[in-house]
mmCIF file of C-alpha atoms in Angstrom:
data_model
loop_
_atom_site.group_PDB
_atom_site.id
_atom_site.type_symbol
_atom_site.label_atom_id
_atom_site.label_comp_id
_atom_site.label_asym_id
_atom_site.label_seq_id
_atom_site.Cartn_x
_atom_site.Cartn_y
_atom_site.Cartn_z
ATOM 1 C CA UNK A 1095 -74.587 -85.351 -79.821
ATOM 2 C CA UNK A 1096 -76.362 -86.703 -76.434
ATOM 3 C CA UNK A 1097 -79.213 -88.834 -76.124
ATOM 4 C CA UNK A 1098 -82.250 -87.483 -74.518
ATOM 5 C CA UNK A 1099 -81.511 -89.161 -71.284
ATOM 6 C CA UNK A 1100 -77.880 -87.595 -70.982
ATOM 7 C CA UNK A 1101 -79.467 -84.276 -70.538
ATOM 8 C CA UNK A 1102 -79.006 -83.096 -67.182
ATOM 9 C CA UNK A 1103 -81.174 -83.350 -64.376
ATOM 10 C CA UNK A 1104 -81.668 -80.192 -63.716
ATOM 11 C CA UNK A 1105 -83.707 -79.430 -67.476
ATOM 12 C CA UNK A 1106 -86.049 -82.552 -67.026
ATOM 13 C CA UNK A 1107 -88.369 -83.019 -65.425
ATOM 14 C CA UNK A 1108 -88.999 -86.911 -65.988
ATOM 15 C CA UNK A 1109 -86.296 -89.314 -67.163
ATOM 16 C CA UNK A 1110 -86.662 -92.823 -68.310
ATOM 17 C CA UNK A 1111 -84.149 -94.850 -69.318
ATOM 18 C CA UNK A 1112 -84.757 -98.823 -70.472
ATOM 19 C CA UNK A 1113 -88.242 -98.848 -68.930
ATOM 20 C CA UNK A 1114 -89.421 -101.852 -69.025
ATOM 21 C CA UNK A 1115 -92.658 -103.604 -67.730
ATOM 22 C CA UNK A 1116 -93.851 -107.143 -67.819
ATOM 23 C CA UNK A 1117 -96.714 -109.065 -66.123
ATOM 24 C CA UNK A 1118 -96.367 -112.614 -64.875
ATOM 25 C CA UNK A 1119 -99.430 -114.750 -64.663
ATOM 26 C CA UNK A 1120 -97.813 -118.177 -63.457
ATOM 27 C CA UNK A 1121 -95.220 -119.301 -66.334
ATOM 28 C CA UNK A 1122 -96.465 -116.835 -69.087
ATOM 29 C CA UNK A 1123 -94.358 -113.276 -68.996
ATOM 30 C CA UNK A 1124 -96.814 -110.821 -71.036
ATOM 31 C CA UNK A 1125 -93.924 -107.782 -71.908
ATOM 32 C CA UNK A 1126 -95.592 -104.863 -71.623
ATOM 33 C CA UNK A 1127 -92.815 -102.301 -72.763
ATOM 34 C CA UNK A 1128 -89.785 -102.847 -74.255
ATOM 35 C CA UNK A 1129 -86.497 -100.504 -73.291
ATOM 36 C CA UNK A 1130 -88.291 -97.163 -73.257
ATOM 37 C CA UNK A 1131 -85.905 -94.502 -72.879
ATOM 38 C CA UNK A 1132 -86.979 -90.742 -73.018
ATOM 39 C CA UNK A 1133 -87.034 -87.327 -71.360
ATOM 40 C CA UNK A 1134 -89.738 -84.953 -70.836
ATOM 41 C CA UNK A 1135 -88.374 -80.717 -70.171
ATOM 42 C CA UNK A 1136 -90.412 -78.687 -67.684
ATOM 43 C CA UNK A 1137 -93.103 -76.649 -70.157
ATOM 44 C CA UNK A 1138 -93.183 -79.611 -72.709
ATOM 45 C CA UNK A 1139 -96.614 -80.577 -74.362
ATOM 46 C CA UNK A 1140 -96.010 -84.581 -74.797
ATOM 47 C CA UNK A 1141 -98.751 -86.718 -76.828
ATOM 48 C CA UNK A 1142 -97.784 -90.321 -76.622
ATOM 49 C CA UNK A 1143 -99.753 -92.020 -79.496
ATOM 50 C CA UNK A 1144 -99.676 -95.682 -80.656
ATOM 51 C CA UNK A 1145 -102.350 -98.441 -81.376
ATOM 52 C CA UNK A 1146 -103.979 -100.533 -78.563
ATOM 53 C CA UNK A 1147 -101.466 -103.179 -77.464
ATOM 54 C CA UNK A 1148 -98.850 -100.520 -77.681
ATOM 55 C CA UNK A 1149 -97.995 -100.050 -74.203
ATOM 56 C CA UNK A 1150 -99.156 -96.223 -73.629
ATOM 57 C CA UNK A 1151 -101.725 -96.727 -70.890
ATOM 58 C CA UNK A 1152 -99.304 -98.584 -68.959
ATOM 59 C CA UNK A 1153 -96.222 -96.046 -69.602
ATOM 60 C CA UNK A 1154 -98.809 -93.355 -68.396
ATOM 61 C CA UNK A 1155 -99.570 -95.384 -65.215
ATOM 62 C CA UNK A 1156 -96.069 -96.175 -64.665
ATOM 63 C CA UNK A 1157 -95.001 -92.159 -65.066
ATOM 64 C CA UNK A 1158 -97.817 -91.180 -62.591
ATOM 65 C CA UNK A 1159 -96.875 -93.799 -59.826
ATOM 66 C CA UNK A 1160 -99.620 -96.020 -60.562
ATOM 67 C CA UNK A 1161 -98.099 -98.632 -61.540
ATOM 68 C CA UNK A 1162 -94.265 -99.863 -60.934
ATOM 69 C CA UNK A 1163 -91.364 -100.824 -63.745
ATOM 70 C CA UNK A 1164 -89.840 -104.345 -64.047
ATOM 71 C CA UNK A 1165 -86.836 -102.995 -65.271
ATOM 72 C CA UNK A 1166 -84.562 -99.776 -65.931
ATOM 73 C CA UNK A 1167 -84.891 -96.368 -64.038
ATOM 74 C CA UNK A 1168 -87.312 -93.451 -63.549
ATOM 75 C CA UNK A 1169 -86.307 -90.287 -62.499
ATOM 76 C CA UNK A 1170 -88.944 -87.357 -61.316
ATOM 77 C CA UNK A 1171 -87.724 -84.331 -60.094
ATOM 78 C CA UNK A 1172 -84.310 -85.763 -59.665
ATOM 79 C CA UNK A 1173 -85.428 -88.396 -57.837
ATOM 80 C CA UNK A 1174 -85.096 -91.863 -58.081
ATOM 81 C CA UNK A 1175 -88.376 -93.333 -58.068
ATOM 82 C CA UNK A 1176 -87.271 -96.966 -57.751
ATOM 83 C CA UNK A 1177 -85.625 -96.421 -54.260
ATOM 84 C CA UNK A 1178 -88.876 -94.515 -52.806
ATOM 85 C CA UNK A 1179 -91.569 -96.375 -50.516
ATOM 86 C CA UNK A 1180 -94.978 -96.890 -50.645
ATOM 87 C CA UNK A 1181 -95.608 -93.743 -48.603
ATOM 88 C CA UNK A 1182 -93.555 -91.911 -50.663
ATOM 89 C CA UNK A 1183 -95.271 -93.008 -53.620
ATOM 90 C CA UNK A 1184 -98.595 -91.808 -52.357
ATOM 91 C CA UNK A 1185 -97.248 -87.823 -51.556
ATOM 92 C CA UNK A 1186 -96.077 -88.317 -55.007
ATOM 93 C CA UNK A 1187 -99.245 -88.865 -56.563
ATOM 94 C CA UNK A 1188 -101.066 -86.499 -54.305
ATOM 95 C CA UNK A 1189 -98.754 -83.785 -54.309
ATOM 96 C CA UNK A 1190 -96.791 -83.340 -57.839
ATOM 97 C CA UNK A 1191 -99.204 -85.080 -60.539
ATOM 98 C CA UNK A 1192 -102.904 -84.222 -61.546
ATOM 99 C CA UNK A 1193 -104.887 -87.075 -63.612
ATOM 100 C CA UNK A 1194 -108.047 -85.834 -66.523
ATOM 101 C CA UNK A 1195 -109.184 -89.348 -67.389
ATOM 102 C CA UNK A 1196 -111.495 -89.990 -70.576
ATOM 103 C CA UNK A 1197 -114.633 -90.968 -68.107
ATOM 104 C CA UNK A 1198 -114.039 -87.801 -65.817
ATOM 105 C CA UNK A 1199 -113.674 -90.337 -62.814
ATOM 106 C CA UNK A 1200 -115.831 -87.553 -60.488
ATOM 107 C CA UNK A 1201 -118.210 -88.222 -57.730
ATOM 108 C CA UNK A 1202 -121.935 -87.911 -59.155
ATOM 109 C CA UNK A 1203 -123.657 -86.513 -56.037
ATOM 110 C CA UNK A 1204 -120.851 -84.146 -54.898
ATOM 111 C CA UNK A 1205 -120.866 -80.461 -56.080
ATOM 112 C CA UNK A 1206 -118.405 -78.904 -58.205
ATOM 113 C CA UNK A 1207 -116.704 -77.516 -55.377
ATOM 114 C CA UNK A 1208 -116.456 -80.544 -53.528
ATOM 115 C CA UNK A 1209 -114.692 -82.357 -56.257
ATOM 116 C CA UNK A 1210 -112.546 -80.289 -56.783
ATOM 117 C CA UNK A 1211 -111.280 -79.903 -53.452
ATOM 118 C CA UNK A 1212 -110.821 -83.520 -52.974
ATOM 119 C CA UNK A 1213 -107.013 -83.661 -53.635
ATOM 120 C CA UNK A 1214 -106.490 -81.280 -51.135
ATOM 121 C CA UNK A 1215 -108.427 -83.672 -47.812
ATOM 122 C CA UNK A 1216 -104.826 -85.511 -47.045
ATOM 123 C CA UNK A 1217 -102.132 -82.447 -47.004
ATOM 124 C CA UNK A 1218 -103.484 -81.384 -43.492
ATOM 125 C CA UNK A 1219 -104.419 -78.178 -44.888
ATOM 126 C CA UNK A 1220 -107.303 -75.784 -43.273
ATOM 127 C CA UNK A 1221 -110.889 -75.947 -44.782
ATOM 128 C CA UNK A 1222 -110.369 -72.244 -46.297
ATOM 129 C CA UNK A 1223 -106.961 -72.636 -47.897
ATOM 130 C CA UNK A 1224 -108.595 -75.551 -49.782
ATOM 131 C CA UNK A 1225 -111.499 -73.698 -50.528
ATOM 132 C CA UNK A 1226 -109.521 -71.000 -51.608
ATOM 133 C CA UNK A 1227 -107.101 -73.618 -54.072
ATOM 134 C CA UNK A 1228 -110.400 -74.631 -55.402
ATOM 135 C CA UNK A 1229 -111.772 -71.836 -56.622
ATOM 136 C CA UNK A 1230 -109.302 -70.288 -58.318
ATOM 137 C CA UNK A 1231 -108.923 -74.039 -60.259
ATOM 138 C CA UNK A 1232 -112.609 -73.642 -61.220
ATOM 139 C CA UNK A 1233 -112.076 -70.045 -62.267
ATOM 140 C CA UNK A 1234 -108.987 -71.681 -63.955
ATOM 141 C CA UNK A 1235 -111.205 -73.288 -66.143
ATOM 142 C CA UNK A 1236 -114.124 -71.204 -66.458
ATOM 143 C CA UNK A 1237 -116.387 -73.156 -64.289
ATOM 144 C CA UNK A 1238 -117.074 -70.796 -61.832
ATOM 145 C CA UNK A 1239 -120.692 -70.137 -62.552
ATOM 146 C CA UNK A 1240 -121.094 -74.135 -62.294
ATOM 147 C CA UNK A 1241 -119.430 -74.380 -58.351
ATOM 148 C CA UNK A 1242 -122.434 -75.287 -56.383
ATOM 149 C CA UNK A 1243 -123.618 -77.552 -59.240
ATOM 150 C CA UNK A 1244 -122.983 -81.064 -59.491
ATOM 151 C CA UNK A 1245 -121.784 -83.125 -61.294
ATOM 152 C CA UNK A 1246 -123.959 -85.035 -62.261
ATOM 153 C CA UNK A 1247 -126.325 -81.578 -63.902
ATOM 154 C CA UNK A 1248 -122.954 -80.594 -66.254
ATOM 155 C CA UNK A 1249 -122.243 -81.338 -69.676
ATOM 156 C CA UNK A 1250 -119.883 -84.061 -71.075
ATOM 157 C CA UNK A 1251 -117.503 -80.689 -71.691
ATOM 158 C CA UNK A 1252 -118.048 -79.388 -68.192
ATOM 159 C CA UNK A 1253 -117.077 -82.277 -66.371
ATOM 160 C CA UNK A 1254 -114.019 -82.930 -68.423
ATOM 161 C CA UNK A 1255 -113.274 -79.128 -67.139
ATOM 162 C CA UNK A 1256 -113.959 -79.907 -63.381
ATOM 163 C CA UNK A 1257 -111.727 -82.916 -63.861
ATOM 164 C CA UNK A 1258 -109.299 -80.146 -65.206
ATOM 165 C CA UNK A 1259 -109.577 -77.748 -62.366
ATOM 166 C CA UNK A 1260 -108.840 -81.188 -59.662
ATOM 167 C CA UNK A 1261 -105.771 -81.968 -61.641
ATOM 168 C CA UNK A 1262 -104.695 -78.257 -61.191
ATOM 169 C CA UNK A 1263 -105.786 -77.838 -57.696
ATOM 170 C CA UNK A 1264 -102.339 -78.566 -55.700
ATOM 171 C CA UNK A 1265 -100.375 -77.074 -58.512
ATOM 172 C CA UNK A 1266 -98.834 -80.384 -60.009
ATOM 173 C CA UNK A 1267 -95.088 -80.262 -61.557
ATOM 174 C CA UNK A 1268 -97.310 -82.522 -64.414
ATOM 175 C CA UNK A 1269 -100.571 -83.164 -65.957
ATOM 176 C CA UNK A 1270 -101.573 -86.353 -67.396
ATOM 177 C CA UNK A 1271 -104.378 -87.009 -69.217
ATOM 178 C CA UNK A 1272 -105.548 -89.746 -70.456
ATOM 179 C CA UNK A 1273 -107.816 -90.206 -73.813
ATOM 180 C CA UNK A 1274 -108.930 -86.705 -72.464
ATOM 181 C CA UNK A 1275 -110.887 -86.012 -75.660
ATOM 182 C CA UNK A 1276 -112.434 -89.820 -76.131
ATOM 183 C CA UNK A 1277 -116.196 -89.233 -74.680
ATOM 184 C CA UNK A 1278 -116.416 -85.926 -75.615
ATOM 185 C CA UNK A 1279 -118.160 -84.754 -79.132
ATOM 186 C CA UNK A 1280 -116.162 -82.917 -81.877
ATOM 187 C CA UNK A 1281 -116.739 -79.226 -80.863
ATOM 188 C CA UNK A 1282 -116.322 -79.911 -77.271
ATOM 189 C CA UNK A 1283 -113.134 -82.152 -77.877
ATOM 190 C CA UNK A 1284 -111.690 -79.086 -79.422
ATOM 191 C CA UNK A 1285 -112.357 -76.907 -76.766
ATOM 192 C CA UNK A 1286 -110.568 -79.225 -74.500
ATOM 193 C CA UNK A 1287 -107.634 -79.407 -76.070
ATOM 194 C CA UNK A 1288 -107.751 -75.758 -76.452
ATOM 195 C CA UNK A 1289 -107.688 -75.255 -73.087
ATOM 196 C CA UNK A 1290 -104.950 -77.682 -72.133
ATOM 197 C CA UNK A 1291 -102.824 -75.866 -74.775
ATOM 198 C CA UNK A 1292 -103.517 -72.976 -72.999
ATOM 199 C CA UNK A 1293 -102.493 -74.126 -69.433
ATOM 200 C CA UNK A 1294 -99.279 -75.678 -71.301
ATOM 201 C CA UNK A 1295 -98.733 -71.872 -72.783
ATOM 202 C CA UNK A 1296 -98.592 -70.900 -69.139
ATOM 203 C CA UNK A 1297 -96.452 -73.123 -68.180
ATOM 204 C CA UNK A 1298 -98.180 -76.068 -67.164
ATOM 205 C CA UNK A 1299 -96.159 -79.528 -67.980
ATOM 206 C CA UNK A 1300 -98.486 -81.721 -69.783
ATOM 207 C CA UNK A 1301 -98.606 -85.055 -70.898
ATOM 208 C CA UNK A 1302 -101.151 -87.102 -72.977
ATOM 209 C CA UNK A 1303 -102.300 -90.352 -74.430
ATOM 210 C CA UNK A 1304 -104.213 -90.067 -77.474
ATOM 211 C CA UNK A 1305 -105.150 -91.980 -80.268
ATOM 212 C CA UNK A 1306 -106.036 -88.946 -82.669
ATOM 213 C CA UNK A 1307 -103.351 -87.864 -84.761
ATOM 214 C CA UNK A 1308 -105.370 -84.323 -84.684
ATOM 215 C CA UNK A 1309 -105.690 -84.178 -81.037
ATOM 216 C CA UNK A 1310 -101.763 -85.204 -81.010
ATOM 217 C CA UNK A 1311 -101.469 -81.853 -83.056
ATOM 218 C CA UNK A 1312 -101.983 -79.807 -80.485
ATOM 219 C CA UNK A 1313 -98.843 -80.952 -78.596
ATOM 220 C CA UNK A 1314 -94.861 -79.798 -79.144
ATOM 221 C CA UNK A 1315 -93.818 -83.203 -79.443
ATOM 222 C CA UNK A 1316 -95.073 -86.399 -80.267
ATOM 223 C CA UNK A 1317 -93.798 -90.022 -79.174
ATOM 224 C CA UNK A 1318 -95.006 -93.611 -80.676
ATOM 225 C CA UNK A 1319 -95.047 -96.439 -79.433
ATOM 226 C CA UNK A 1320 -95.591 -99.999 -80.919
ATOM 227 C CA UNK A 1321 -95.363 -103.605 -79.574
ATOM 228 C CA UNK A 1322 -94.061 -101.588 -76.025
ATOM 229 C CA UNK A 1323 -91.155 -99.835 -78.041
ATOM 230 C CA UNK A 1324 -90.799 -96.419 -78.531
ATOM 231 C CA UNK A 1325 -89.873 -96.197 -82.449
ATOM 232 C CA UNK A 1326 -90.353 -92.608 -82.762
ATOM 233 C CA UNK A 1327 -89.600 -89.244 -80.876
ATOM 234 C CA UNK A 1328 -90.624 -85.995 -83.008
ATOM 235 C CA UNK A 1329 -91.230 -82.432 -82.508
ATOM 236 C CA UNK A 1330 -94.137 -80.904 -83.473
ATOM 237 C CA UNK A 1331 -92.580 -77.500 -84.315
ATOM 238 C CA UNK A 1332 -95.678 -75.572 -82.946
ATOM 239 C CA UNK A 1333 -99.027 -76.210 -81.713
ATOM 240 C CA UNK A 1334 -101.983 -76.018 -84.095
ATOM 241 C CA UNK A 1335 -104.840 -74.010 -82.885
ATOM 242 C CA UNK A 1336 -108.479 -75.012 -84.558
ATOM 243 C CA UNK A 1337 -107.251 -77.981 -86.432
ATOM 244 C CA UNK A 1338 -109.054 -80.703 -83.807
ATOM 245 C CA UNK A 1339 -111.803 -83.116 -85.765
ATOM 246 C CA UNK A 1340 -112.655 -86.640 -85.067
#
């Protein structure tokens, strides 16, 4: 039987193989993860869950380009993402990935609109097609009767959709999100996750770092991580609708 990694290239979407990342502060190495190896499909729903210390945040930032490996390879799109440059990097992140962080990350005094368009400033496209991108990422989301709002008059909820809609906004091959649930009340947690379950049901490729094993529910397939190891890899056999409580 193959391993995840010998799948070929052409059904993943990201490949890691012996991932490993360690920070150096003078003569103490900190190991950050340990050998990671997995694959995620095109389509997939991927929670990666594990306690703090266990290395997620810095796998995420590692799979989105925001941070670099010590060791072992990472493939995206076929591509070797060890061999690319800085540059490279940057159309990367710009171009192919969306980020929904747990604090929304989005500019107080700019409209709905306006943050949601901000991906789009640096791929030289004209003012309407961004507009255009924009909007239907709001109406994506529902938020269209909230575009000339900002964002600093919407709900905990709302911005966590507007933070949504950017992700969406240059059609990503992947979502991450990060704790996308963790400032958000019960009802309103649910509803998130509902929604990113939807966008996965339409083919969106998402991935997320959670620490709730009923947020983690809502995924296809769930990977754990402890002391930077992955030391389990587990389908989820189907997403559960309505089952989200903190």
């Amino acid at each position: 039987m193959k391993s995840l990694f010998e799948r070929s290239m052409d059904k993943s979407l990201i490949q890691l193989e012996n991932v490993t990342r360690e920070y150096v502060n003078g003569d103490v190495v900190t190991p950050a993860l340990r050998g990671v190896t997995f694959d995620v499909g095109e389509g997939e729903f991927i929670a990666i869950m594990g306690p703090s210390g266990s290395g997620k945040s810095t796998l995420m930032h590692i799979m989105g380009f925001l941070d670099t490996l010590s060791a072992g390879t990472y493939h995206f799109e076929g591509s070797d993402v060890t061999t690319l440059e800085d540059d490279q990097l940057a159309r990367l992140r710009r171009d192919r990935v969306g980020f929904v962080f747990q604090s929304f990350n989005l500019l107080q005094k700019s409209t709905v609109l306006s943050n949601v368009m901000l991906p789009t400033a640096y791929g030289g496209l004209p003012h309407k097609e961004r507009k255009s991108r924009a909007v239907s990422a709001i109406k994506s989301v529902s938020m269209e009767h909230r575009t000339g709002h900002y964002s600093n008059q919407l709900s905990g909820g709302e911005k966590q959709r507007v933070a949504i809609a950017r992700a969406l906004v240059n059609n990503p091959s992947v979502i991450y999100a990060d704790e996308p649930t963790g400032n958000l009340d019960t009802n309103t947690g649910k509803l998130i996750l509902e929604l990113l379950a939807e966008l996965n049901d339409e083919g969106h490729t998402i991935v997320m770092v959670t620490h709730e094993e009923e947020a983690a529910e809502y995924s296809s397939r769930i990977l754990r991580l402890r002391d930077g190891k992955l030391v389990s890899d587990t389908s989820n056999g189907h997403k559960r609708r309505g089952g989200y409580k903190k």
